[in-house]
């Protein structure tokens, strides 16, 4: 067994939440969690870009006179 284990009991709370019910994790587990987080961030960035593009393409500013039925 040549696996390196990290004692996460003193690590920040967000790391402990990621690995609930564990006191020790392997470097590989930490690496996989990091990969998952980076992937999720990229996915969210793409969603934001898609939403911004959709808003630019499909919405127009409404003048104040139209907003209140004046």
PDB file of N, CA, C and O in Angstrom:
ATOM      1  N   UNK A   1       0.846  -1.172   0.000  1.00  0.00           N
ATOM      2  CA  UNK A   1       0.000   0.000   0.000  1.00  0.00           C
ATOM      3  C   UNK A   1       0.894   1.239   0.000  1.00  0.00           C
ATOM      4  O   UNK A   1       1.467   1.602   1.012  1.00  0.00           O
ATOM      5  N   UNK A   2       1.016   1.879  -1.166  1.00  0.00           N
ATOM      6  CA  UNK A   2       1.853   3.063  -1.310  1.00  0.00           C
ATOM      7  C   UNK A   2       1.009   4.314  -1.491  1.00  0.00           C
ATOM      8  O   UNK A   2       1.450   5.284  -2.077  1.00  0.00           O
ATOM      9  N   UNK A   3      -0.182   4.289  -0.984  1.00  0.00           N
ATOM     10  CA  UNK A   3      -1.094   5.402  -1.155  1.00  0.00           C
ATOM     11  C   UNK A   3      -0.839   6.467  -0.081  1.00  0.00           C
ATOM     12  O   UNK A   3      -0.677   6.148   1.091  1.00  0.00           O
ATOM     13  N   UNK A   4      -0.814   7.723  -0.507  1.00  0.00           N
ATOM     14  CA  UNK A   4      -0.632   8.827   0.424  1.00  0.00           C
ATOM     15  C   UNK A   4      -2.006   9.274   0.900  1.00  0.00           C
ATOM     16  O   UNK A   4      -2.901   9.536   0.098  1.00  0.00           O
ATOM     17  N   UNK A   5      -2.167   9.355   2.221  1.00  0.00           N
ATOM     18  CA  UNK A   5      -3.434   9.794   2.785  1.00  0.00           C
ATOM     19  C   UNK A   5      -3.257  11.149   3.454  1.00  0.00           C
ATOM     20  O   UNK A   5      -2.241  11.423   4.081  1.00  0.00           O
ATOM     21  N   UNK A   6      -4.271  11.984   3.306  1.00  0.00           N
ATOM     22  CA  UNK A   6      -4.266  13.312   3.901  1.00  0.00           C
ATOM     23  C   UNK A   6      -5.249  13.340   5.062  1.00  0.00           C
ATOM     24  O   UNK A   6      -6.377  12.889   4.928  1.00  0.00           O
ATOM     25  N   UNK A   7      -4.806  13.879   6.175  1.00  0.00           N
ATOM     26  CA  UNK A   7      -5.662  14.026   7.349  1.00  0.00           C
ATOM     27  C   UNK A   7      -6.444  15.332   7.167  1.00  0.00           C
ATOM     28  O   UNK A   7      -5.888  16.420   7.301  1.00  0.00           O
ATOM     29  N   UNK A   8      -7.726  15.235   6.862  1.00  0.00           N
ATOM     30  CA  UNK A   8      -8.514  16.439   6.551  1.00  0.00           C
ATOM     31  C   UNK A   8      -9.266  16.991   7.769  1.00  0.00           C
ATOM     32  O   UNK A   8     -10.039  17.928   7.647  1.00  0.00           O
ATOM     33  N   UNK A   9      -9.030  16.440   8.929  1.00  0.00           N
ATOM     34  CA  UNK A   9      -9.733  16.905  10.130  1.00  0.00           C
ATOM     35  C   UNK A   9      -9.431  18.365  10.441  1.00  0.00           C
ATOM     36  O   UNK A   9     -10.256  19.048  11.047  1.00  0.00           O
ATOM     37  N   UNK A  10      -8.269  18.850  10.040  1.00  0.00           N
ATOM     38  CA  UNK A  10      -7.909  20.245  10.311  1.00  0.00           C
ATOM     39  C   UNK A  10      -8.044  21.127   9.074  1.00  0.00           C
ATOM     40  O   UNK A  10      -7.700  22.299   9.114  1.00  0.00           O
ATOM     41  N   UNK A  11      -8.542  20.566   7.994  1.00  0.00           N
ATOM     42  CA  UNK A  11      -8.699  21.328   6.752  1.00  0.00           C
ATOM     43  C   UNK A  11      -9.928  22.225   6.838  1.00  0.00           C
ATOM     44  O   UNK A  11     -10.775  22.050   7.707  1.00  0.00           O
ATOM     45  N   UNK A  12     -10.057  23.175   5.920  1.00  0.00           N
ATOM     46  CA  UNK A  12     -11.233  24.062   5.924  1.00  0.00           C
ATOM     47  C   UNK A  12     -12.547  23.279   5.810  1.00  0.00           C
ATOM     48  O   UNK A  12     -12.584  22.159   5.285  1.00  0.00           O
ATOM     49  N   UNK A  13     -13.596  23.899   6.299  1.00  0.00           N
ATOM     50  CA  UNK A  13     -14.911  23.241   6.383  1.00  0.00           C
ATOM     51  C   UNK A  13     -15.417  22.773   5.017  1.00  0.00           C
ATOM     52  O   UNK A  13     -16.040  21.720   4.906  1.00  0.00           O
ATOM     53  N   UNK A  14     -15.162  23.547   3.952  1.00  0.00           N
ATOM     54  CA  UNK A  14     -15.682  23.157   2.630  1.00  0.00           C
ATOM     55  C   UNK A  14     -15.061  21.851   2.151  1.00  0.00           C
ATOM     56  O   UNK A  14     -15.706  21.081   1.452  1.00  0.00           O
ATOM     57  N   UNK A  15     -13.826  21.577   2.536  1.00  0.00           N
ATOM     58  CA  UNK A  15     -13.205  20.306   2.152  1.00  0.00           C
ATOM     59  C   UNK A  15     -13.838  19.170   2.949  1.00  0.00           C
ATOM     60  O   UNK A  15     -14.137  18.110   2.411  1.00  0.00           O
ATOM     61  N   UNK A  16     -14.073  19.411   4.235  1.00  0.00           N
ATOM     62  CA  UNK A  16     -14.700  18.372   5.061  1.00  0.00           C
ATOM     63  C   UNK A  16     -16.102  18.043   4.551  1.00  0.00           C
ATOM     64  O   UNK A  16     -16.517  16.888   4.572  1.00  0.00           O
ATOM     65  N   UNK A  17     -16.836  19.060   4.094  1.00  0.00           N
ATOM     66  CA  UNK A  17     -18.182  18.824   3.556  1.00  0.00           C
ATOM     67  C   UNK A  17     -18.123  18.011   2.274  1.00  0.00           C
ATOM     68  O   UNK A  17     -19.014  17.215   1.992  1.00  0.00           O
ATOM     69  N   UNK A  18     -17.076  18.227   1.484  1.00  0.00           N
ATOM     70  CA  UNK A  18     -16.920  17.486   0.227  1.00  0.00           C
ATOM     71  C   UNK A  18     -16.701  16.004   0.510  1.00  0.00           C
ATOM     72  O   UNK A  18     -17.183  15.155  -0.233  1.00  0.00           O
ATOM     73  N   UNK A  19     -16.006  15.712   1.573  1.00  0.00           N
ATOM     74  CA  UNK A  19     -15.693  14.323   1.929  1.00  0.00           C
ATOM     75  C   UNK A  19     -16.322  13.986   3.278  1.00  0.00           C
ATOM     76  O   UNK A  19     -15.630  13.700   4.257  1.00  0.00           O
ATOM     77  N   UNK A  20     -17.641  14.024   3.319  1.00  0.00           N
ATOM     78  CA  UNK A  20     -18.354  13.773   4.573  1.00  0.00           C
ATOM     79  C   UNK A  20     -18.026  12.390   5.134  1.00  0.00           C
ATOM     80  O   UNK A  20     -17.802  11.441   4.403  1.00  0.00           O
ATOM     81  N   UNK A  21     -18.004  12.310   6.451  1.00  0.00           N
ATOM     82  CA  UNK A  21     -17.771  11.066   7.195  1.00  0.00           C
ATOM     83  C   UNK A  21     -16.397  10.456   6.929  1.00  0.00           C
ATOM     84  O   UNK A  21     -16.220   9.247   7.037  1.00  0.00           O
ATOM     85  N   UNK A  22     -15.438  11.295   6.538  1.00  0.00           N
ATOM     86  CA  UNK A  22     -14.070  10.809   6.330  1.00  0.00           C
ATOM     87  C   UNK A  22     -13.116  11.709   7.095  1.00  0.00           C
ATOM     88  O   UNK A  22     -13.277  12.922   7.130  1.00  0.00           O
ATOM     89  N   UNK A  23     -12.123  11.095   7.702  1.00  0.00           N
ATOM     90  CA  UNK A  23     -11.056  11.848   8.355  1.00  0.00           C
ATOM     91  C   UNK A  23      -9.808  11.888   7.489  1.00  0.00           C
ATOM     92  O   UNK A  23      -8.993  12.797   7.588  1.00  0.00           O
ATOM     93  N   UNK A  24      -9.655  10.881   6.633  1.00  0.00           N
ATOM     94  CA  UNK A  24      -8.499  10.770   5.753  1.00  0.00           C
ATOM     95  C   UNK A  24      -8.974  10.540   4.328  1.00  0.00           C
ATOM     96  O   UNK A  24      -9.941   9.803   4.098  1.00  0.00           O
ATOM     97  N   UNK A  25      -8.300  11.181   3.385  1.00  0.00           N
ATOM     98  CA  UNK A  25      -8.601  10.954   1.965  1.00  0.00           C
ATOM     99  C   UNK A  25      -7.287  10.741   1.230  1.00  0.00           C
ATOM    100  O   UNK A  25      -6.228  11.198   1.663  1.00  0.00           O
ATOM    101  N   UNK A  26      -7.381  10.070   0.100  1.00  0.00           N
ATOM    102  CA  UNK A  26      -6.179   9.864  -0.706  1.00  0.00           C
ATOM    103  C   UNK A  26      -5.966  11.076  -1.614  1.00  0.00           C
ATOM    104  O   UNK A  26      -6.886  11.849  -1.879  1.00  0.00           O
ATOM    105  N   UNK A  27      -4.761  11.208  -2.085  1.00  0.00           N
ATOM    106  CA  UNK A  27      -4.447  12.280  -3.020  1.00  0.00           C
ATOM    107  C   UNK A  27      -5.295  12.102  -4.278  1.00  0.00           C
ATOM    108  O   UNK A  27      -5.773  13.079  -4.859  1.00  0.00           O
ATOM    109  N   UNK A  28      -5.508  10.877  -4.684  1.00  0.00           N
ATOM    110  CA  UNK A  28      -6.332  10.597  -5.868  1.00  0.00           C
ATOM    111  C   UNK A  28      -7.776  11.083  -5.670  1.00  0.00           C
ATOM    112  O   UNK A  28      -8.376  11.664  -6.569  1.00  0.00           O
ATOM    113  N   UNK A  29      -8.339  10.868  -4.482  1.00  0.00           N
ATOM    114  CA  UNK A  29      -9.694  11.351  -4.194  1.00  0.00           C
ATOM    115  C   UNK A  29      -9.754  12.877  -4.275  1.00  0.00           C
ATOM    116  O   UNK A  29     -10.695  13.447  -4.822  1.00  0.00           O
ATOM    117  N   UNK A  30      -8.726  13.529  -3.737  1.00  0.00           N
ATOM    118  CA  UNK A  30      -8.668  14.989  -3.778  1.00  0.00           C
ATOM    119  C   UNK A  30      -8.542  15.470  -5.216  1.00  0.00           C
ATOM    120  O   UNK A  30      -9.220  16.414  -5.633  1.00  0.00           O
ATOM    121  N   UNK A  31      -7.733  14.809  -5.998  1.00  0.00           N
ATOM    122  CA  UNK A  31      -7.544  15.159  -7.403  1.00  0.00           C
ATOM    123  C   UNK A  31      -8.852  14.987  -8.180  1.00  0.00           C
ATOM    124  O   UNK A  31      -9.234  15.860  -8.960  1.00  0.00           O
ATOM    125  N   UNK A  32      -9.568  13.905  -7.940  1.00  0.00           N
ATOM    126  CA  UNK A  32     -10.843  13.653  -8.626  1.00  0.00           C
ATOM    127  C   UNK A  32     -11.880  14.717  -8.243  1.00  0.00           C
ATOM    128  O   UNK A  32     -12.624  15.205  -9.107  1.00  0.00           O
ATOM    129  N   UNK A  33     -11.917  15.088  -6.982  1.00  0.00           N
ATOM    130  CA  UNK A  33     -12.846  16.126  -6.538  1.00  0.00           C
ATOM    131  C   UNK A  33     -12.495  17.455  -7.193  1.00  0.00           C
ATOM    132  O   UNK A  33     -13.375  18.223  -7.596  1.00  0.00           O
ATOM    133  N   UNK A  34     -11.210  17.729  -7.324  1.00  0.00           N
ATOM    134  CA  UNK A  34     -10.756  18.952  -7.991  1.00  0.00           C
ATOM    135  C   UNK A  34     -11.182  18.947  -9.458  1.00  0.00           C
ATOM    136  O   UNK A  34     -11.705  19.938  -9.961  1.00  0.00           O
ATOM    137  N   UNK A  35     -10.972  17.829 -10.140  1.00  0.00           N
ATOM    138  CA  UNK A  35     -11.390  17.707 -11.543  1.00  0.00           C
ATOM    139  C   UNK A  35     -12.891  17.937 -11.685  1.00  0.00           C
ATOM    140  O   UNK A  35     -13.337  18.624 -12.605  1.00  0.00           O
ATOM    141  N   UNK A  36     -13.675  17.349 -10.795  1.00  0.00           N
ATOM    142  CA  UNK A  36     -15.128  17.525 -10.824  1.00  0.00           C
ATOM    143  C   UNK A  36     -15.508  18.989 -10.637  1.00  0.00           C
ATOM    144  O   UNK A  36     -16.388  19.505 -11.327  1.00  0.00           O
ATOM    145  N   UNK A  37     -14.834  19.664  -9.712  1.00  0.00           N
ATOM    146  CA  UNK A  37     -15.134  21.073  -9.450  1.00  0.00           C
ATOM    147  C   UNK A  37     -14.787  21.937 -10.658  1.00  0.00           C
ATOM    148  O   UNK A  37     -15.562  22.816 -11.045  1.00  0.00           O
ATOM    149  N   UNK A  38     -13.646  21.697 -11.266  1.00  0.00           N
ATOM    150  CA  UNK A  38     -13.244  22.461 -12.454  1.00  0.00           C
ATOM    151  C   UNK A  38     -14.234  22.226 -13.587  1.00  0.00           C
ATOM    152  O   UNK A  38     -14.638  23.164 -14.275  1.00  0.00           O
ATOM    153  N   UNK A  39     -14.658  20.994 -13.755  1.00  0.00           N
ATOM    154  CA  UNK A  39     -15.633  20.666 -14.792  1.00  0.00           C
ATOM    155  C   UNK A  39     -16.959  21.380 -14.547  1.00  0.00           C
ATOM    156  O   UNK A  39     -17.573  21.930 -15.474  1.00  0.00           O
ATOM    157  N   UNK A  40     -17.402  21.395 -13.306  1.00  0.00           N
ATOM    158  CA  UNK A  40     -18.656  22.069 -12.946  1.00  0.00           C
ATOM    159  C   UNK A  40     -18.543  23.573 -13.181  1.00  0.00           C
ATOM    160  O   UNK A  40     -19.470  24.199 -13.690  1.00  0.00           O
ATOM    161  N   UNK A  41     -17.401  24.155 -12.849  1.00  0.00           N
ATOM    162  CA  UNK A  41     -17.185  25.583 -13.078  1.00  0.00           C
ATOM    163  C   UNK A  41     -17.261  25.901 -14.564  1.00  0.00           C
ATOM    164  O   UNK A  41     -17.907  26.866 -14.977  1.00  0.00           O
ATOM    165  N   UNK A  42     -16.625  25.099 -15.393  1.00  0.00           N
ATOM    166  CA  UNK A  42     -16.656  25.319 -16.836  1.00  0.00           C
ATOM    167  C   UNK A  42     -18.075  25.204 -17.378  1.00  0.00           C
ATOM    168  O   UNK A  42     -18.499  25.992 -18.218  1.00  0.00           O
ATOM    169  N   UNK A  43     -18.822  24.235 -16.873  1.00  0.00           N
ATOM    170  CA  UNK A  43     -20.209  24.056 -17.294  1.00  0.00           C
ATOM    171  C   UNK A  43     -21.051  25.273 -16.920  1.00  0.00           C
ATOM    172  O   UNK A  43     -21.856  25.765 -17.726  1.00  0.00           O
ATOM    173  N   UNK A  44     -20.865  25.776 -15.711  1.00  0.00           N
ATOM    174  CA  UNK A  44     -21.614  26.953 -15.267  1.00  0.00           C
ATOM    175  C   UNK A  44     -21.225  28.200 -16.062  1.00  0.00           C
ATOM    176  O   UNK A  44     -22.080  29.022 -16.392  1.00  0.00           O
ATOM    177  N   UNK A  45     -19.951  28.333 -16.389  1.00  0.00           N
ATOM    178  CA  UNK A  45     -19.510  29.455 -17.219  1.00  0.00           C
ATOM    179  C   UNK A  45     -20.197  29.416 -18.583  1.00  0.00           C
ATOM    180  O   UNK A  45     -20.629  30.448 -19.103  1.00  0.00           O
ATOM    181  N   UNK A  46     -20.290  28.232 -19.175  1.00  0.00           N
ATOM    182  CA  UNK A  46     -20.959  28.081 -20.469  1.00  0.00           C
ATOM    183  C   UNK A  46     -22.437  28.446 -20.367  1.00  0.00           C
ATOM    184  O   UNK A  46     -22.978  29.104 -21.252  1.00  0.00           O
ATOM    185  N   UNK A  47     -23.094  28.027 -19.277  1.00  0.00           N
ATOM    186  CA  UNK A  47     -24.504  28.372 -19.091  1.00  0.00           C
ATOM    187  C   UNK A  47     -24.691  29.881 -18.984  1.00  0.00           C
ATOM    188  O   UNK A  47     -25.626  30.444 -19.552  1.00  0.00           O
ATOM    189  N   UNK A  48     -23.795  30.527 -18.248  1.00  0.00           N
ATOM    190  CA  UNK A  48     -23.881  31.986 -18.110  1.00  0.00           C
ATOM    191  C   UNK A  48     -23.695  32.651 -19.469  1.00  0.00           C
ATOM    192  O   UNK A  48     -24.441  33.565 -19.832  1.00  0.00           O
ATOM    193  N   UNK A  49     -22.706  32.208 -20.225  1.00  0.00           N
ATOM    194  CA  UNK A  49     -22.474  32.773 -21.550  1.00  0.00           C
ATOM    195  C   UNK A  49     -23.691  32.572 -22.447  1.00  0.00           C
ATOM    196  O   UNK A  49     -24.081  33.486 -23.185  1.00  0.00           O
ATOM    197  N   UNK A  50     -24.298  31.390 -22.394  1.00  0.00           N
ATOM    198  CA  UNK A  50     -25.497  31.112 -23.197  1.00  0.00           C
ATOM    199  C   UNK A  50     -26.644  32.037 -22.794  1.00  0.00           C
ATOM    200  O   UNK A  50     -27.356  32.568 -23.657  1.00  0.00           O
ATOM    201  N   UNK A  51     -26.831  32.232 -21.495  1.00  0.00           N
ATOM    202  CA  UNK A  51     -27.898  33.115 -21.016  1.00  0.00           C
ATOM    203  C   UNK A  51     -27.646  34.558 -21.440  1.00  0.00           C
ATOM    204  O   UNK A  51     -28.567  35.257 -21.865  1.00  0.00           O
ATOM    205  N   UNK A  52     -26.405  35.007 -21.325  1.00  0.00           N
ATOM    206  CA  UNK A  52     -26.073  36.375 -21.733  1.00  0.00           C
ATOM    207  C   UNK A  52     -26.309  36.565 -23.228  1.00  0.00           C
ATOM    208  O   UNK A  52     -26.862  37.578 -23.652  1.00  0.00           O
ATOM    209  N   UNK A  53     -25.909  35.581 -24.025  1.00  0.00           N
ATOM    210  CA  UNK A  53     -26.115  35.633 -25.472  1.00  0.00           C
ATOM    211  C   UNK A  53     -27.610  35.656 -25.791  1.00  0.00           C
ATOM    212  O   UNK A  53     -28.069  36.424 -26.642  1.00  0.00           O
ATOM    213  N   UNK A  54     -28.377  34.830 -25.102  1.00  0.00           N
ATOM    214  CA  UNK A  54     -29.821  34.782 -25.298  1.00  0.00           C
ATOM    215  C   UNK A  54     -30.455  36.129 -24.972  1.00  0.00           C
ATOM    216  O   UNK A  54     -31.322  36.616 -25.707  1.00  0.00           O
ATOM    217  N   UNK A  55     -30.023  36.744 -23.868  1.00  0.00           N
ATOM    218  CA  UNK A  55     -30.574  38.043 -23.490  1.00  0.00           C
ATOM    219  C   UNK A  55     -30.224  39.111 -24.525  1.00  0.00           C
ATOM    220  O   UNK A  55     -31.064  39.927 -24.899  1.00  0.00           O
ATOM    221  N   UNK A  56     -28.991  39.097 -25.019  1.00  0.00           N
ATOM    222  CA  UNK A  56     -28.582  40.068 -26.028  1.00  0.00           C
ATOM    223  C   UNK A  56     -29.370  39.889 -27.324  1.00  0.00           C
ATOM    224  O   UNK A  56     -29.727  40.862 -27.989  1.00  0.00           O
ATOM    225  N   UNK A  57     -29.636  38.640 -27.685  1.00  0.00           N
ATOM    226  CA  UNK A  57     -30.315  38.349 -28.951  1.00  0.00           C
ATOM    227  C   UNK A  57     -31.828  38.530 -28.882  1.00  0.00           C
ATOM    228  O   UNK A  57     -32.458  38.823 -29.892  1.00  0.00           O
ATOM    229  N   UNK A  58     -32.436  38.341 -27.720  1.00  0.00           N
ATOM    230  CA  UNK A  58     -33.891  38.250 -27.652  1.00  0.00           C
ATOM    231  C   UNK A  58     -34.595  39.296 -26.802  1.00  0.00           C
ATOM    232  O   UNK A  58     -35.819  39.309 -26.746  1.00  0.00           O
ATOM    233  N   UNK A  59     -33.856  40.139 -26.133  1.00  0.00           N
ATOM    234  CA  UNK A  59     -34.500  41.121 -25.268  1.00  0.00           C
ATOM    235  C   UNK A  59     -34.071  42.527 -25.664  1.00  0.00           C
ATOM    236  O   UNK A  59     -32.990  42.735 -26.181  1.00  0.00           O
ATOM    237  N   UNK A  60     -34.957  43.469 -25.431  1.00  0.00           N
ATOM    238  CA  UNK A  60     -34.624  44.865 -25.695  1.00  0.00           C
ATOM    239  C   UNK A  60     -34.997  45.681 -24.467  1.00  0.00           C
ATOM    240  O   UNK A  60     -35.911  45.316 -23.725  1.00  0.00           O
ATOM    241  N   UNK A  61     -34.287  46.781 -24.261  1.00  0.00           N
ATOM    242  CA  UNK A  61     -34.639  47.635 -23.127  1.00  0.00           C
ATOM    243  C   UNK A  61     -36.028  48.241 -23.350  1.00  0.00           C
ATOM    244  O   UNK A  61     -36.381  48.617 -24.457  1.00  0.00           O
ATOM    245  N   UNK A  62     -36.817  48.303 -22.311  1.00  0.00           N
ATOM    246  CA  UNK A  62     -38.157  48.887 -22.396  1.00  0.00           C
ATOM    247  C   UNK A  62     -38.080  50.317 -21.861  1.00  0.00           C
ATOM    248  O   UNK A  62     -37.668  50.523 -20.717  1.00  0.00           O
ATOM    249  N   UNK A  63     -38.469  51.284 -22.681  1.00  0.00           N
ATOM    250  CA  UNK A  63     -38.447  52.670 -22.204  1.00  0.00           C
ATOM    251  C   UNK A  63     -39.378  52.834 -20.998  1.00  0.00           C
ATOM    252  O   UNK A  63     -40.374  52.121 -20.863  1.00  0.00           O
ATOM    253  N   UNK A  64     -39.059  53.794 -20.138  1.00  0.00           N
ATOM    254  CA  UNK A  64     -39.877  54.017 -18.943  1.00  0.00           C
ATOM    255  C   UNK A  64     -41.322  54.313 -19.313  1.00  0.00           C
ATOM    256  O   UNK A  64     -42.236  53.906 -18.604  1.00  0.00           O
ATOM    257  N   UNK A  65     -41.531  54.991 -20.388  1.00  0.00           N
ATOM    258  CA  UNK A  65     -42.906  55.326 -20.778  1.00  0.00           C
ATOM    259  C   UNK A  65     -43.724  54.076 -21.058  1.00  0.00           C
ATOM    260  O   UNK A  65     -44.936  54.054 -20.827  1.00  0.00           O
ATOM    261  N   UNK A  66     -43.112  53.020 -21.523  1.00  0.00           N
ATOM    262  CA  UNK A  66     -43.816  51.757 -21.781  1.00  0.00           C
ATOM    263  C   UNK A  66     -43.945  50.901 -20.517  1.00  0.00           C
ATOM    264  O   UNK A  66     -44.852  50.087 -20.412  1.00  0.00           O
ATOM    265  N   UNK A  67     -43.058  51.076 -19.582  1.00  0.00           N
ATOM    266  CA  UNK A  67     -43.059  50.265 -18.371  1.00  0.00           C
ATOM    267  C   UNK A  67     -44.283  50.525 -17.506  1.00  0.00           C
ATOM    268  O   UNK A  67     -44.795  49.625 -16.878  1.00  0.00           O
ATOM    269  N   UNK A  68     -44.741  51.740 -17.478  1.00  0.00           N
ATOM    270  CA  UNK A  68     -45.829  52.091 -16.570  1.00  0.00           C
ATOM    271  C   UNK A  68     -47.117  52.393 -17.316  1.00  0.00           C
ATOM    272  O   UNK A  68     -48.058  52.886 -16.748  1.00  0.00           O
ATOM    273  N   UNK A  69     -47.161  52.087 -18.584  1.00  0.00           N
ATOM    274  CA  UNK A  69     -48.376  52.314 -19.361  1.00  0.00           C
ATOM    275  C   UNK A  69     -48.706  53.776 -19.555  1.00  0.00           C
ATOM    276  O   UNK A  69     -49.871  54.130 -19.671  1.00  0.00           O
ATOM    277  N   UNK A  70     -47.705  54.602 -19.581  1.00  0.00           N
ATOM    278  CA  UNK A  70     -47.931  56.044 -19.726  1.00  0.00           C
ATOM    279  C   UNK A  70     -48.142  56.379 -21.178  1.00  0.00           C
ATOM    280  O   UNK A  70     -47.576  55.905 -22.061  1.00  0.00           O
TER     281      UNK A  70
END
